[in-house]
PDB file of C-alpha atoms in Angstrom:
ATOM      1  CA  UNK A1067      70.882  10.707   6.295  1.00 58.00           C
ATOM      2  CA  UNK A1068      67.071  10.663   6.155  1.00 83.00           C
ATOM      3  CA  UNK A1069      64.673  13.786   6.174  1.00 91.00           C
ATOM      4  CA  UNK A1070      63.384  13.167   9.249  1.00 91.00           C
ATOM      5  CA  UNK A1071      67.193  12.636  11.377  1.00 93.00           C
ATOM      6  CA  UNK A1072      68.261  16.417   9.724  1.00 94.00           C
ATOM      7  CA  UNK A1073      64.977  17.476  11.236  1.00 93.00           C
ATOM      8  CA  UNK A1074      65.864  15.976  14.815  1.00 93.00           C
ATOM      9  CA  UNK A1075      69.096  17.554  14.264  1.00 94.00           C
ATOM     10  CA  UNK A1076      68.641  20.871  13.721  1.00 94.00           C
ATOM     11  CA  UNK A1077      66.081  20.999  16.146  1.00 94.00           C
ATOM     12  CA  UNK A1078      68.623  19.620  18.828  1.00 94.00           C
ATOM     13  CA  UNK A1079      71.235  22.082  17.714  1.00 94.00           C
ATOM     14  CA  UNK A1080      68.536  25.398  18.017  1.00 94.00           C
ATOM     15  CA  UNK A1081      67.745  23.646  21.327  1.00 94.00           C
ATOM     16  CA  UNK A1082      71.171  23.805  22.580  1.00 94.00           C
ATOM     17  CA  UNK A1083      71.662  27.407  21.327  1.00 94.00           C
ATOM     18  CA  UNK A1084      68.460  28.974  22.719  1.00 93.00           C
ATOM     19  CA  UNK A1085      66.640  28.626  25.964  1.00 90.00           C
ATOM     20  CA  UNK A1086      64.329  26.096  24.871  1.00 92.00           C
ATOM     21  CA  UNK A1087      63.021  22.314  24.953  1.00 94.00           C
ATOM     22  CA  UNK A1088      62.928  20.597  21.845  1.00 94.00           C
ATOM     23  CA  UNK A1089      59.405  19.810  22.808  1.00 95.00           C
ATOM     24  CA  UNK A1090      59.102  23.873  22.671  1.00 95.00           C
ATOM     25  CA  UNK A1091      60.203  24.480  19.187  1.00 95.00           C
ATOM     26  CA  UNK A1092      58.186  21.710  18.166  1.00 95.00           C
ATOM     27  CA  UNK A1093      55.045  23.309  19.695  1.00 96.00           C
ATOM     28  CA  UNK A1094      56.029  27.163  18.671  1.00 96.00           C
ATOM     29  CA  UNK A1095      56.666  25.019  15.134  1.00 96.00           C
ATOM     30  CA  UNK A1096      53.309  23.507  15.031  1.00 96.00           C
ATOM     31  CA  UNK A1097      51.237  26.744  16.104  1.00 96.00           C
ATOM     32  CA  UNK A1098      53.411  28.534  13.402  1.00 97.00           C
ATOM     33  CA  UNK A1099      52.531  26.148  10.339  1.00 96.00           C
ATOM     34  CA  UNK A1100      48.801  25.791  11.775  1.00 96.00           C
ATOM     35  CA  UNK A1101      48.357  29.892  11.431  1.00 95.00           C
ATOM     36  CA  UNK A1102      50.101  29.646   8.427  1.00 96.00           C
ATOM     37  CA  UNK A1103      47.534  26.658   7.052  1.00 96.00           C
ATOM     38  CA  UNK A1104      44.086  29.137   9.010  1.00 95.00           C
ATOM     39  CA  UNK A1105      45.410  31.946   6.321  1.00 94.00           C
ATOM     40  CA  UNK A1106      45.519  30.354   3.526  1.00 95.00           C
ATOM     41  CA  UNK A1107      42.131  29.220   3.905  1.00 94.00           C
ATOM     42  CA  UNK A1108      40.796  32.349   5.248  1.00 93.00           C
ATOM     43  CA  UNK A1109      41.472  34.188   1.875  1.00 93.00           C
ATOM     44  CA  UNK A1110      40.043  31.438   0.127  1.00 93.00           C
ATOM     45  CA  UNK A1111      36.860  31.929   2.504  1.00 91.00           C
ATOM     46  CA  UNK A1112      36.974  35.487   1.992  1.00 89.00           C
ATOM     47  CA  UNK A1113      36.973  34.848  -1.826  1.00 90.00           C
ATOM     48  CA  UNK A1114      33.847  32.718  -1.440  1.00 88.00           C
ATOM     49  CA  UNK A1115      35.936  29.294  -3.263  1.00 92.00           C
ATOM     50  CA  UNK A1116      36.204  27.714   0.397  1.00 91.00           C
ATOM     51  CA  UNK A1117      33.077  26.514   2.443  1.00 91.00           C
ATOM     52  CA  UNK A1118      33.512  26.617   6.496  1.00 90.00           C
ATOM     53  CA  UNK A1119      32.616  22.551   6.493  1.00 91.00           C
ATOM     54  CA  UNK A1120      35.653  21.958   4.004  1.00 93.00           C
ATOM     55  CA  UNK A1121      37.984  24.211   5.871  1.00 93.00           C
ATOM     56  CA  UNK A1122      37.358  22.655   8.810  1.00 94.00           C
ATOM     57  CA  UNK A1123      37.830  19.215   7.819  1.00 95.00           C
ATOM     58  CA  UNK A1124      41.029  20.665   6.273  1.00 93.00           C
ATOM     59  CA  UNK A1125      42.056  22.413   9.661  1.00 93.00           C
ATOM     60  CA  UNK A1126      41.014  19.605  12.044  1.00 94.00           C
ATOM     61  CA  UNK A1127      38.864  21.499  13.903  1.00 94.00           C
ATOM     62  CA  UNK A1128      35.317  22.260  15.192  1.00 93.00           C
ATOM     63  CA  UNK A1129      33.079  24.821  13.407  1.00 91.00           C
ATOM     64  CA  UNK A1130      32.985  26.811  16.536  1.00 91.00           C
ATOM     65  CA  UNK A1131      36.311  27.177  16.642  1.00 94.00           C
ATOM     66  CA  UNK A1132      36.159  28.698  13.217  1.00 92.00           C
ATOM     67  CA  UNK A1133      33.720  30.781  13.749  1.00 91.00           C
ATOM     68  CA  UNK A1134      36.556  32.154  17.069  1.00 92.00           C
ATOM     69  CA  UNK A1135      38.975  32.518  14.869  1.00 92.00           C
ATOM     70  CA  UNK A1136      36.869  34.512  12.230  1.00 91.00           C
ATOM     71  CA  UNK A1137      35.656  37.006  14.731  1.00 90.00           C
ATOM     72  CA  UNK A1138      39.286  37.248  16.405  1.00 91.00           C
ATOM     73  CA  UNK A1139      40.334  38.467  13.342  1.00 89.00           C
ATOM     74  CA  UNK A1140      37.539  40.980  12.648  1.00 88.00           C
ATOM     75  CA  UNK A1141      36.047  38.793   9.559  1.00 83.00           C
ATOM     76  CA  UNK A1142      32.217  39.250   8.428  1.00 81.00           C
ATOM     77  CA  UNK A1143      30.277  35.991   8.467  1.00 76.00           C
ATOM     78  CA  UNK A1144      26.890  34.719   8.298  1.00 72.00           C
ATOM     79  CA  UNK A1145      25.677  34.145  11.573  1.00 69.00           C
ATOM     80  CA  UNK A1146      22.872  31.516  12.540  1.00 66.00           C
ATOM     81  CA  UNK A1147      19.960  32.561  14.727  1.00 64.00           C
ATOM     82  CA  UNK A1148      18.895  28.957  16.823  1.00 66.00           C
ATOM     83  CA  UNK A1149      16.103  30.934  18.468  1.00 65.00           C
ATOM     84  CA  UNK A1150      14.138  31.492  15.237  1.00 57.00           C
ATOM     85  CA  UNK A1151      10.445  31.371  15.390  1.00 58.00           C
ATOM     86  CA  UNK A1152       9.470  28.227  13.476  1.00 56.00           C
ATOM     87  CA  UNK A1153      10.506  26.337  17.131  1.00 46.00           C
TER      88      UNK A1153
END
């Protein structure tokens, strides 16, 4: 049996023992292993060995979204005035 058909499996069996989809567990899954993927980078940011460009290439996602998930979590960064004076 292949990786991939114990995955299906299991997931099929939780499915059938709790209220949920397997399209659910998949999702609550993915948001799970996503956080878990945002922390791991976020001490590396804190640490200064992690740039916001390369985490977000890493992540998948936009540098605003980043920079929403730094100041959810009460993190001090750098930020960018556009409305300097040299415009």
């Amino acid at each position: 049996m292949s990786n991939l058909a114990s995955i299906k499996s299991e997931i099929e069996k939780y499915a059938n023992q709790s209220n949920l989809t397997e399209t659910q567990i998949v999702e609550r899954l993915e948001k799970h292993y996503f956080n878990k993927k945002v922390n791991d980078n976020l001490k590396l940011y804190k640490k200064g060995k992690k740039k916001v460009s390369d985490i977000t290439k890493d992540l998948k996602i936009s540098p605003r979204k980043f920079y929403a998930i730094l100041a959810k979590k009460n993190i001090v960064h750098k930020k960018y005035n556009k409305d300097s004076k040299n415009a």
